[in-house]
Short mmCIF file of C-alpha atoms and ligand atoms in Angstrom, two decimals:
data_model
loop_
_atom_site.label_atom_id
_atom_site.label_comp_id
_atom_site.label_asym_id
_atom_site.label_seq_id
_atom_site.Cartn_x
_atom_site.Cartn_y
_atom_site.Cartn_z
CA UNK A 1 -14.63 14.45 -17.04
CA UNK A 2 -12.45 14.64 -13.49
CA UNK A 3 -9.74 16.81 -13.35
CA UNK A 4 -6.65 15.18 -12.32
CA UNK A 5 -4.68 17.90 -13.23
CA UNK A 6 -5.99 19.95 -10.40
CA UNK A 7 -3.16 21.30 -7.85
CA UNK A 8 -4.90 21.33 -4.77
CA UNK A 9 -3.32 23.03 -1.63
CA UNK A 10 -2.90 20.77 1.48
CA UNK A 11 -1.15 22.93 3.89
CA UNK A 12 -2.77 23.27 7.43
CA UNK A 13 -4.82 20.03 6.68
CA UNK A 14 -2.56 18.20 9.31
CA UNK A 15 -1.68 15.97 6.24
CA UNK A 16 1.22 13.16 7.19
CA UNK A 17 1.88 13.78 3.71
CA UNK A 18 2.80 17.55 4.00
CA UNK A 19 3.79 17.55 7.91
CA UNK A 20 4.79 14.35 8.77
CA UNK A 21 7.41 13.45 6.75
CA UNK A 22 10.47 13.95 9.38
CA UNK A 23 9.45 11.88 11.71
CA UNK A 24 8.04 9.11 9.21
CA UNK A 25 10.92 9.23 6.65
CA UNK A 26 13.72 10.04 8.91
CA UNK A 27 12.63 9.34 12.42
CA UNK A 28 13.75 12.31 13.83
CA UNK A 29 12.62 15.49 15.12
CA UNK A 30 12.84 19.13 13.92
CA UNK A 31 16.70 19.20 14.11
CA UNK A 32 16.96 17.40 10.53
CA UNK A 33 17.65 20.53 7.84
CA UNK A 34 17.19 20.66 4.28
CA UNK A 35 17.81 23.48 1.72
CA UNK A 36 14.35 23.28 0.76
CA UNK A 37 10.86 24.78 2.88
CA UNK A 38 8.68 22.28 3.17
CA UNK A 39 6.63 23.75 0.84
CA UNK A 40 8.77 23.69 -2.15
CA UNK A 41 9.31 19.73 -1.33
CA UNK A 42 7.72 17.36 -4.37
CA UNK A 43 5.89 14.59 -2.09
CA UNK A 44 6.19 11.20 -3.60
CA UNK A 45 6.12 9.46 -0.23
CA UNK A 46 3.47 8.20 1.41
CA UNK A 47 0.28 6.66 -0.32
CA UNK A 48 -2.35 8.97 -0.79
CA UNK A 49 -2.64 10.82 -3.28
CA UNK A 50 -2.80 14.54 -3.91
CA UNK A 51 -5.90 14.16 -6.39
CA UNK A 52 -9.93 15.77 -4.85
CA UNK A 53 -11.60 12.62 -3.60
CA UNK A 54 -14.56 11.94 -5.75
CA UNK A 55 -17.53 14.23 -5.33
CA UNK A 56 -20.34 12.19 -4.87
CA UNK A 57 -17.97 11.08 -1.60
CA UNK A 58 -17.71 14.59 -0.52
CA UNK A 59 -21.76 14.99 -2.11
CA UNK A 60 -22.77 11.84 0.69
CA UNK A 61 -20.11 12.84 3.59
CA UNK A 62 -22.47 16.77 3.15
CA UNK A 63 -25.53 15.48 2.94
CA UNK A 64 -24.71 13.48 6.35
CA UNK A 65 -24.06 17.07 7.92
CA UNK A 66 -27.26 18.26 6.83
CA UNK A 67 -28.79 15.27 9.73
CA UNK A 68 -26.93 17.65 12.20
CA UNK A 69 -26.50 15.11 14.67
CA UNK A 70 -23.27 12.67 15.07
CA UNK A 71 -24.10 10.14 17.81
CA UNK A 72 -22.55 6.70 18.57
CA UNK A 73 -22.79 4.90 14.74
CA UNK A 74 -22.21 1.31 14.00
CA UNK A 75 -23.24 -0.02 10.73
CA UNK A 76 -26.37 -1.51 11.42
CA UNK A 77 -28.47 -1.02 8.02
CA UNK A 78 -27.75 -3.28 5.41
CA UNK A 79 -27.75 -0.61 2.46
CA UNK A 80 -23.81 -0.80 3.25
CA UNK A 81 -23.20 -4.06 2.83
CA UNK A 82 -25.05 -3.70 -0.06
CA UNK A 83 -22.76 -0.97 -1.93
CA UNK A 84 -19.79 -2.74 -0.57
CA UNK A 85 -20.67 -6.88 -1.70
CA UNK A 86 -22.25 -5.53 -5.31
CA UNK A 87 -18.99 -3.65 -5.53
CA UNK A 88 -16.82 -6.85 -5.03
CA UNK A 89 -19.58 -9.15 -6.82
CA UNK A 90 -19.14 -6.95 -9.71
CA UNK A 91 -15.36 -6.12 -10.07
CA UNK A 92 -13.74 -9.11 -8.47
CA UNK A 93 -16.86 -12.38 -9.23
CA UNK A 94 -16.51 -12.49 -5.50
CA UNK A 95 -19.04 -12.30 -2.37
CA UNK A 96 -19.27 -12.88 1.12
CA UNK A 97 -21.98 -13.20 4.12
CA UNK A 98 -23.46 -10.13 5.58
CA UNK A 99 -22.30 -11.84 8.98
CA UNK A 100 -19.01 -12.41 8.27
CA UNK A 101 -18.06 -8.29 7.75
CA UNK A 102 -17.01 -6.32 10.58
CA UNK A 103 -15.49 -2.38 10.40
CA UNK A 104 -11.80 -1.29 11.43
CA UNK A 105 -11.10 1.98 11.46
CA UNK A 106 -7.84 1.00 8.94
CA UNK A 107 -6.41 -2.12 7.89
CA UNK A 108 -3.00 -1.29 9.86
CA UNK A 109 -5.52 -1.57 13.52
CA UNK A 110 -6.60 -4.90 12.06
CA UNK A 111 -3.73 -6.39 11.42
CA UNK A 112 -2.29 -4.94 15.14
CA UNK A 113 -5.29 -6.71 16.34
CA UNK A 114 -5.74 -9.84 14.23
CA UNK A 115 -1.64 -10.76 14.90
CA UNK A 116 -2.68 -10.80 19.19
CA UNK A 117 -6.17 -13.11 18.10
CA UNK A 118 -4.63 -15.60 15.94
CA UNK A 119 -0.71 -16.13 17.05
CA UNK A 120 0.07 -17.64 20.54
CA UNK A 121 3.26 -15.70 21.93
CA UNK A 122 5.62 -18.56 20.60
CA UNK A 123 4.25 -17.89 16.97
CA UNK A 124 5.25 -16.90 14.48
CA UNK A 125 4.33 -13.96 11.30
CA UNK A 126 5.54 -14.32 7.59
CA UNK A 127 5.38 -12.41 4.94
CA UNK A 128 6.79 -11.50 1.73
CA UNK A 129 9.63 -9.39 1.53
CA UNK A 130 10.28 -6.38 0.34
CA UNK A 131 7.04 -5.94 2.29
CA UNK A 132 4.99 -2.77 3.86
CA UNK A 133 6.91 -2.81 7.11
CA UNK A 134 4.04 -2.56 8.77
CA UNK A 135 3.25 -5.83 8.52
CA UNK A 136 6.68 -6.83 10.86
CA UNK A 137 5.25 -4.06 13.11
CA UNK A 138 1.86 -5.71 13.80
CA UNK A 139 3.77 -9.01 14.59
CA UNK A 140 6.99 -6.74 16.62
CA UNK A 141 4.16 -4.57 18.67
CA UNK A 142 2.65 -8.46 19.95
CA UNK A 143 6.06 -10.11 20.72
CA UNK A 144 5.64 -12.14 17.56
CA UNK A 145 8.70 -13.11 15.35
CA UNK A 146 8.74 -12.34 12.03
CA UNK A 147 9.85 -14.41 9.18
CA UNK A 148 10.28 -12.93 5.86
CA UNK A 149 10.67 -14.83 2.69
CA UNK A 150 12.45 -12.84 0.13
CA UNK A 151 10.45 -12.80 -3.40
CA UNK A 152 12.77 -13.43 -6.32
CA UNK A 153 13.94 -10.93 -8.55
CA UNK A 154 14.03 -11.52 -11.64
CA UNK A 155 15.28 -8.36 -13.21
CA UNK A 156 12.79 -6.32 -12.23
CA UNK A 157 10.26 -8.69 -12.20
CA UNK A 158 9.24 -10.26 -8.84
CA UNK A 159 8.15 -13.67 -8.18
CA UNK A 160 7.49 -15.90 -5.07
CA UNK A 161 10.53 -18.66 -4.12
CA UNK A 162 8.23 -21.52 -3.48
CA UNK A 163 10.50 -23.47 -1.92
CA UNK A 164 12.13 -21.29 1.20
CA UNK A 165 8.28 -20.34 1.79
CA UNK A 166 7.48 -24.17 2.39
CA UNK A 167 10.73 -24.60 4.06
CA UNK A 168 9.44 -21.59 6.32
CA UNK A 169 5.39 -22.63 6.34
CA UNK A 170 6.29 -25.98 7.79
CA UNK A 171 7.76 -24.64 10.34
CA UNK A 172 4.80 -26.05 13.33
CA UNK A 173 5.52 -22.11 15.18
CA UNK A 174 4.96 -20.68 11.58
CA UNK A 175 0.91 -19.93 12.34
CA UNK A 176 0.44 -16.94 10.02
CA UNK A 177 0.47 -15.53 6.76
CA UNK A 178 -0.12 -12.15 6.16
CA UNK A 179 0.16 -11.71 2.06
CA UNK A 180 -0.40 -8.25 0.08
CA UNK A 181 -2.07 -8.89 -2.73
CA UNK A 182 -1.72 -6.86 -4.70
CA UNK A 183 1.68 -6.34 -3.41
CA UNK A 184 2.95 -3.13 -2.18
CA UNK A 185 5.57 -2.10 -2.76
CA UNK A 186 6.34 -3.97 -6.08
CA UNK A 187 3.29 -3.86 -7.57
CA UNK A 188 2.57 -7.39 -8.30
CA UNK A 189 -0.77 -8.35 -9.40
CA UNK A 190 -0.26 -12.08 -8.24
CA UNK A 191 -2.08 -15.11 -10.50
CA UNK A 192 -4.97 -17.63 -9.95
CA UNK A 193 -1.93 -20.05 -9.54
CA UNK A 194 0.76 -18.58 -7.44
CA UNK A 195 -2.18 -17.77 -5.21
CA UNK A 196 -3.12 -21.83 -4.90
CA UNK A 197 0.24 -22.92 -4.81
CA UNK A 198 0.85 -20.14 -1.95
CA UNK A 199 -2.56 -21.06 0.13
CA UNK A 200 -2.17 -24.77 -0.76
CA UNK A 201 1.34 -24.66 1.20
CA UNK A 202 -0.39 -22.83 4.01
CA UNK A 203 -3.35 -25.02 4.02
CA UNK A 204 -1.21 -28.21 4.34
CA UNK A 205 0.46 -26.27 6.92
CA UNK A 206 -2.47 -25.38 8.80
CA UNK A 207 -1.76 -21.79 8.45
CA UNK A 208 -4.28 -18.58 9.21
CA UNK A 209 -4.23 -16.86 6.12
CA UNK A 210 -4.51 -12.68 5.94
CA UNK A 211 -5.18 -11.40 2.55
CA UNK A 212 -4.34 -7.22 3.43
CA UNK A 213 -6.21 -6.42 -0.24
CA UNK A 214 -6.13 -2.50 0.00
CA UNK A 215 -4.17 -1.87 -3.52
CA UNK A 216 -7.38 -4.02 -5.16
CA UNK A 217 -8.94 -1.53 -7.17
CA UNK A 218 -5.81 -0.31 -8.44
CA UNK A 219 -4.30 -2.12 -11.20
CA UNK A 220 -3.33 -1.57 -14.59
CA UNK A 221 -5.83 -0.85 -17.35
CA UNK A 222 -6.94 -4.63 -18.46
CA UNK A 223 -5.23 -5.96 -14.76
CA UNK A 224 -7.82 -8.39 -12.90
CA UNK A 225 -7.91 -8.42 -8.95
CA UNK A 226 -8.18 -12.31 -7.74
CA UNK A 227 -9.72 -12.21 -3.93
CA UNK A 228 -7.63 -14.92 -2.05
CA UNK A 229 -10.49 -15.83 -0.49
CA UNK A 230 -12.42 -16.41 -3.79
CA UNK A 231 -9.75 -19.10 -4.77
CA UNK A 232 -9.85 -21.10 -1.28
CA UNK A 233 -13.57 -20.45 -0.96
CA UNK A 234 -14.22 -23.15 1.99
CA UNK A 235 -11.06 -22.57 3.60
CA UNK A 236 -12.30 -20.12 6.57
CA UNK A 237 -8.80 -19.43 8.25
CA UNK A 238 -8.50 -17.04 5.85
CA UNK A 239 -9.30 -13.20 6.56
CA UNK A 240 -10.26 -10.56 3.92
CA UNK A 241 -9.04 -7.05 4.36
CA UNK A 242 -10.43 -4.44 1.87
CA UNK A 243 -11.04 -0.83 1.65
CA UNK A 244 -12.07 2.43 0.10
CA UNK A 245 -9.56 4.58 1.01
CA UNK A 246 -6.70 3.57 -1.60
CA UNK A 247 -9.17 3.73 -4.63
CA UNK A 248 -10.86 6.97 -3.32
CA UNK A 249 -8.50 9.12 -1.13
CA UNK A 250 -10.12 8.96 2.03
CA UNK A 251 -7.33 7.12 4.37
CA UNK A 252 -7.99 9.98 6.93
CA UNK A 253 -11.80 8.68 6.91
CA UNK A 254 -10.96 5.56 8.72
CA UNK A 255 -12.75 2.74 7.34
CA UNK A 256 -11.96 -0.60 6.62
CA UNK A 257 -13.49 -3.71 5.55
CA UNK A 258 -12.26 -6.80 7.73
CA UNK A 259 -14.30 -10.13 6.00
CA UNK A 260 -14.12 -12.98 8.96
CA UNK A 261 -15.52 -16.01 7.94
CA UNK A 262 -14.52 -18.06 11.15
CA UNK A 263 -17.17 -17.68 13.71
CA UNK A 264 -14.76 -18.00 17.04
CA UNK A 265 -12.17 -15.06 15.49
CA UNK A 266 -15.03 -13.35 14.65
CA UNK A 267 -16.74 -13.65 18.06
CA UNK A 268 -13.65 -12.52 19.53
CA UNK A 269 -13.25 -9.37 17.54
CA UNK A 270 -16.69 -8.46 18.08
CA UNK A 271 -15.96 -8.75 22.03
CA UNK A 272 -12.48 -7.05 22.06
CA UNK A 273 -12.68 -4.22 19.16
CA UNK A 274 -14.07 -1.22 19.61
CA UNK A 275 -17.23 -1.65 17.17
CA UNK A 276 -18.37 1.79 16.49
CA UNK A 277 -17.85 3.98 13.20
CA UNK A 278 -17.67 7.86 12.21
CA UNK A 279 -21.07 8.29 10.28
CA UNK A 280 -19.33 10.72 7.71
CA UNK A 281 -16.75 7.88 6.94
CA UNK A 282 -19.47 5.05 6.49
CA UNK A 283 -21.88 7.86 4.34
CA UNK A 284 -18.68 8.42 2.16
CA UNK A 285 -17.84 4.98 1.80
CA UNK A 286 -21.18 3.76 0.45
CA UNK A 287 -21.55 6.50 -1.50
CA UNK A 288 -18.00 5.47 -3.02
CA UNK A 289 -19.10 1.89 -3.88
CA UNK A 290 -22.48 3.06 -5.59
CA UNK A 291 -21.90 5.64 -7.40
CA UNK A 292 -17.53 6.16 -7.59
CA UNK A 293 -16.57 3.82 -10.36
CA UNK A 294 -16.73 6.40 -13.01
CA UNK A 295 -14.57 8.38 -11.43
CA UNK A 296 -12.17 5.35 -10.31
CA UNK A 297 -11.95 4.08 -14.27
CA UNK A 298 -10.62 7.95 -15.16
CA UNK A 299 -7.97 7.84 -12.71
CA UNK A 300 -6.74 4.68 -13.58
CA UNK A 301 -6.25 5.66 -17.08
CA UNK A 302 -4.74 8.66 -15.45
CA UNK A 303 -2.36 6.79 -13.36
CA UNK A 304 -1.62 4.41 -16.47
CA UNK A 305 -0.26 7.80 -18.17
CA UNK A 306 1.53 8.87 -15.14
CA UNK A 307 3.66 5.26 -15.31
CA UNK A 308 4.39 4.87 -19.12
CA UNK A 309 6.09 8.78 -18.82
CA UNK A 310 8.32 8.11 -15.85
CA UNK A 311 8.91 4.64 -17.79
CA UNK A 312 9.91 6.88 -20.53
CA UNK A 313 11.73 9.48 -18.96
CA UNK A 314 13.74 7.38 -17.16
CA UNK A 315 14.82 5.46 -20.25
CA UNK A 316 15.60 8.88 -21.14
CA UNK A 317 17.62 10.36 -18.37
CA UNK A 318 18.88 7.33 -16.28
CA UNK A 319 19.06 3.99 -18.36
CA UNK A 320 20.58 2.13 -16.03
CA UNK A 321 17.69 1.68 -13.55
CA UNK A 322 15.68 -0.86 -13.68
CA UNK A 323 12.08 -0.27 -13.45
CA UNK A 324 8.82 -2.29 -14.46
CA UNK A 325 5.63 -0.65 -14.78
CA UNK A 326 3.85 -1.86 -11.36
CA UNK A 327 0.89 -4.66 -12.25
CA UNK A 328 -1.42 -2.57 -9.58
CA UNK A 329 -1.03 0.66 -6.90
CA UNK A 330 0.04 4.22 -8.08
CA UNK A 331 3.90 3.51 -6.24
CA UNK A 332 6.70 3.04 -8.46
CA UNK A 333 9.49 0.38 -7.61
CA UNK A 334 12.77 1.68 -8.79
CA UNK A 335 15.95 0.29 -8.65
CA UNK A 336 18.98 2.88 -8.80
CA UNK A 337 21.84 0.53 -7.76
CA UNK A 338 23.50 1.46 -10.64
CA UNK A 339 24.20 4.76 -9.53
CA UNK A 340 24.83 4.56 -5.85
CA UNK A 341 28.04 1.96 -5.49
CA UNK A 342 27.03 1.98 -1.54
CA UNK A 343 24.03 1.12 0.85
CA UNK A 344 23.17 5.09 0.91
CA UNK A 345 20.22 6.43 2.37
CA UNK A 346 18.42 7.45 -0.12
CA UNK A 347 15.41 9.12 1.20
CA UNK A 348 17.91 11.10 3.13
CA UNK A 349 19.91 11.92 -0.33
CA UNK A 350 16.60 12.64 -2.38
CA UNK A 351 15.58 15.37 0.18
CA UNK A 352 18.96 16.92 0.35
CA UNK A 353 19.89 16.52 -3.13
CA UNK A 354 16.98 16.89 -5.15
CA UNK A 355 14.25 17.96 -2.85
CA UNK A 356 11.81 14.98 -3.60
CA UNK A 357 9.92 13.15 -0.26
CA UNK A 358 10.25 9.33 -1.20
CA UNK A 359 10.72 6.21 0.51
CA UNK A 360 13.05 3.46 0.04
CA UNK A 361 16.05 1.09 0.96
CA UNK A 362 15.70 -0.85 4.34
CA UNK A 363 12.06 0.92 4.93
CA UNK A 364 10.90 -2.42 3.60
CA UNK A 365 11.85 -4.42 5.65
CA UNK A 366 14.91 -6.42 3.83
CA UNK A 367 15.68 -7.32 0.00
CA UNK A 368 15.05 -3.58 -1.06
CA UNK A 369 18.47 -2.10 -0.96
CA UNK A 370 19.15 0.39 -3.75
CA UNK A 371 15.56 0.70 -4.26
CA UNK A 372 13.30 4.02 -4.03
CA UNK A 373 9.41 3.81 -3.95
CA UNK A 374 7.65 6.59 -6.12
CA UNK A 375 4.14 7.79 -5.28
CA UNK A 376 2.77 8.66 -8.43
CA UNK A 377 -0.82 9.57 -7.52
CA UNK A 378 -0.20 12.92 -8.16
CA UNK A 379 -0.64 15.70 -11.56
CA UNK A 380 1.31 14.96 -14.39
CA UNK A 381 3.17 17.88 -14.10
CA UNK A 382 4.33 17.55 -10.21
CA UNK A 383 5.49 13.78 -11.56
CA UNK A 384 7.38 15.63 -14.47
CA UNK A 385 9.18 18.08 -11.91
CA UNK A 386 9.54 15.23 -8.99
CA UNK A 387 11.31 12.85 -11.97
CA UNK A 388 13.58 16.11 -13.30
CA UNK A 389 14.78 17.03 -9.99
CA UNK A 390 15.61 13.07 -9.06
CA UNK A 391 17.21 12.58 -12.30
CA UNK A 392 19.37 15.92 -12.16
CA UNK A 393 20.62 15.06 -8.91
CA UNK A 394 21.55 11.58 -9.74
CA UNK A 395 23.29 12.78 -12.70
CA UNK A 396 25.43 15.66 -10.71
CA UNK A 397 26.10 13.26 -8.41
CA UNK A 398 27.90 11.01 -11.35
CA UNK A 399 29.70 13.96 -12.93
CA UNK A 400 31.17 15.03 -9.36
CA UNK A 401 32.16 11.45 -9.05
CA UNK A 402 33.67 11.65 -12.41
CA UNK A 403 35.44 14.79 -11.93
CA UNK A 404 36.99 13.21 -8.66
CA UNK A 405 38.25 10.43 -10.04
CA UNK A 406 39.96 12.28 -12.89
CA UNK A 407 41.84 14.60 -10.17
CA UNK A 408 42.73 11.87 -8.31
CA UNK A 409 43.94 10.18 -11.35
CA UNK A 410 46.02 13.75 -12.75
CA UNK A 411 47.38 14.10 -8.94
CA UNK A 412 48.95 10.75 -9.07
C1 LCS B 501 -0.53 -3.10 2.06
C2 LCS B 501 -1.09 -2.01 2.93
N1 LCS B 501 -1.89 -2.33 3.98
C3 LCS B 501 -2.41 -1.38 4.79
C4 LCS B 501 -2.14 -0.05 4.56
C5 LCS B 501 -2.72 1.00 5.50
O1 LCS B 501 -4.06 0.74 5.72
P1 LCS B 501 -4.92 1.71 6.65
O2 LCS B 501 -4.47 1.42 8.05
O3 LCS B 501 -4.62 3.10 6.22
O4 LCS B 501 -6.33 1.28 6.38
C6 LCS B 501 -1.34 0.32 3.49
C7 LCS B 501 -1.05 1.78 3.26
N2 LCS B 501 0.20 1.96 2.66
C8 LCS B 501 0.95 3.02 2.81
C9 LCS B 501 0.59 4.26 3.52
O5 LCS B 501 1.73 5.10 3.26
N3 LCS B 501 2.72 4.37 2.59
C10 LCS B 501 2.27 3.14 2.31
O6 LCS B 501 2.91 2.29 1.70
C11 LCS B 501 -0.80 -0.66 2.66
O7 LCS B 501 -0.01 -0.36 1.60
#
């Protein structure tokens, strides 16, 4: 019914995705070359994706125009909180006070915010690692020290080490968890009980607890989503963050879901954040939780497909990675040690070598060396050219290597 085939052109859209890769990816300016236009780059970078938002968003966000006038909005009607607690009531068994949701305009604000609220400036921010490094930002742009407790990896498969994250949690300047669940970048779908055991250490720890939920929607056919806050239901140091722009494509809309149960946090945000919405972003997002779940069930059979072939073709064309199909999130977590016998930069080498936008290595904060992050929200047949030009350029790399070492080996 939705075509996700659909190339859709995003130049002069001011997309990060088209024209903000250099500074993003590589942190420099214009002086960074490639032998590619920017055009003829395949973007498998950052997370949106390059599919039409659904059009009974783009329907709602029109029929918002038609009112012709776009004053000062704050969600005051109810019907929103509607869409959005049915949505969660029906997909996740999970719901929450009409008092207790405020509005960011993303998650990434909230947590910038939320950090400066909760943690004193001798506290102290951890998180799971390899983890979106904007999570060390929010506690780095406060003052606030990061500690990161490496997940284990278990060839490819990613679990939580229990015991350094006590060690860590007990910690009395330890105030703050800030867990992705599901977790970007590995795609983790965590369960009922690595959940309890995680919040039971925090709770015994008297930890705040941020659940950054933005990946929710997004799991594997047959996948369930487990709110953290539905497993510690009484427990009300313990913040929700949810959204629609992951599931839908509308990141550039600006609206997030921020679920504070504690009355004083709450009472603070409400007195320090600026509490006013974009009326096309709030008409888009209720008109996403009422009527986009068609459409979201399509793409993630879509995005299914999209996995099992670059599971496949890199079976194919590079066995020696290690990949596991990712439990939730379109982003692929591939590790390519196997073929690079140094740290390299490999977002640097990808856009050189193959012309592919992706991100990897130390963008993750630690415990991700040798690994690239895919974005495959995108047609099948961009993934097919993004994995062909990756795999070719891994694979010259080899035979040049091989060739080397055979001249080196004739010479002496
Ligand atoms: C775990 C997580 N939290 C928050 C955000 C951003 O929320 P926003 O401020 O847009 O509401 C992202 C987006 N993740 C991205 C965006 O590009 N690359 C990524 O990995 C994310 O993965």
């Amino acid at each position: 019914m939705y075509n996700f085939d659909e190339m859709i052109d995003r130049s002069n859209t001011n997309a990060m995705s088209t024209d903000g890769f250099r500074d993003y990816i590589f942190g420099t300016n214009d002086s960074i070359t490639f032998p590619y236009k920017d055009e003829e780059f395949i973007r498998m970078w950052v997370a949106d994706m390059d599919f039409a938002t659904p059009q009974v968003i783009i329907d709602a966000i029109k029929e918002r125009l038609d009112k012709k006038i776009f004053g000062y909005t704050r969600i005051f009607s109810d019907s929103y909180y509607h869409a959005f607690v049915n949505w969660c009531m029906k997909r996740y068994g999970w719901s929450f006070d009409r008092n207790h949701l405020v509005m960011s305009n993303g998650i990434i604000p909230a947590l910038y915010e939320l950090v400066d609220y909760i943690c004193k400036p001798d506290e102290k921010v951890i998180f799971l690692t390899p983890s979106y490094a904007y999570f060390k930002y929010a506690a780095d742009f406060h003052g606030r020290e990061s500690v990161c407790t490496d997940l284990i990896n278990d060839n490819g498969h990613y679990r939580i080490d229990f015991d350094d994250f006590e060690r860590k949690a007990a910690d009395e300047k330890t105030t703050l968890l800030i867990l992705c669940n599901p977790h970007n970048p590995t795609g983790r779908v965590w369960t009922e009980e690595e959940l309890r055991r995680l919040g039971d250490i925090c709770i015994k720890n008297d930890l705040w607890m941020i659940s950054d939920e933005i990946h929710c929607d997004l799991l594997r056919v047959g996948k369930k989503h487990i709110p953290l806050a539905k497993v510690f239901p009484k427990y009300d140091k313990l913040i929700t963050c949810m959204a629609p722009s992951k599931t839908f494509n509308t990141a550039g809309l600006m609206l997030s879901n921020i679920i504070i149960p504690n009355n004083k946090l709450r009472e603070i945000w409400l007195s320090r954040h600026y509490n006013f919405d974009n009326p096309l972003s709030v008409a888009g997002a209720q008109a996403a939780y009422e009527k986009g779940e068609p459409w979201l069930e399509e793409l993630r059979v879509y995005l299914d497909d999209n996995f099992i072939f670059t599971r496949d073709y890199l079976a194919e064309n590079l066995p020696n990675v290690v990949f596991e199909i990712s439990e939730a999130t379109y982003l692929a977590w591939i590790n390519v040690r196997a073929y690079f016998n140094e740290v390299e930069n490999l977002p640097l080498f990808f856009a050189h070598k193959a012309g592919v936008l992706l991100e990897g290595g130390d963008m993750f904060v630690q415990n991700s060396d040798s690994y690239i992050r895919l974005n495959l929200a995108c047609p099948k047949s961009v993934l097919a050219e993004g994995l062909k030009r990756i795999c070719d350029a891994i694979n010259t790399k080899q035979e040049t290597a091989e060739l080397e070492t055979h001249q080196a080996t004739e010479i002496s």
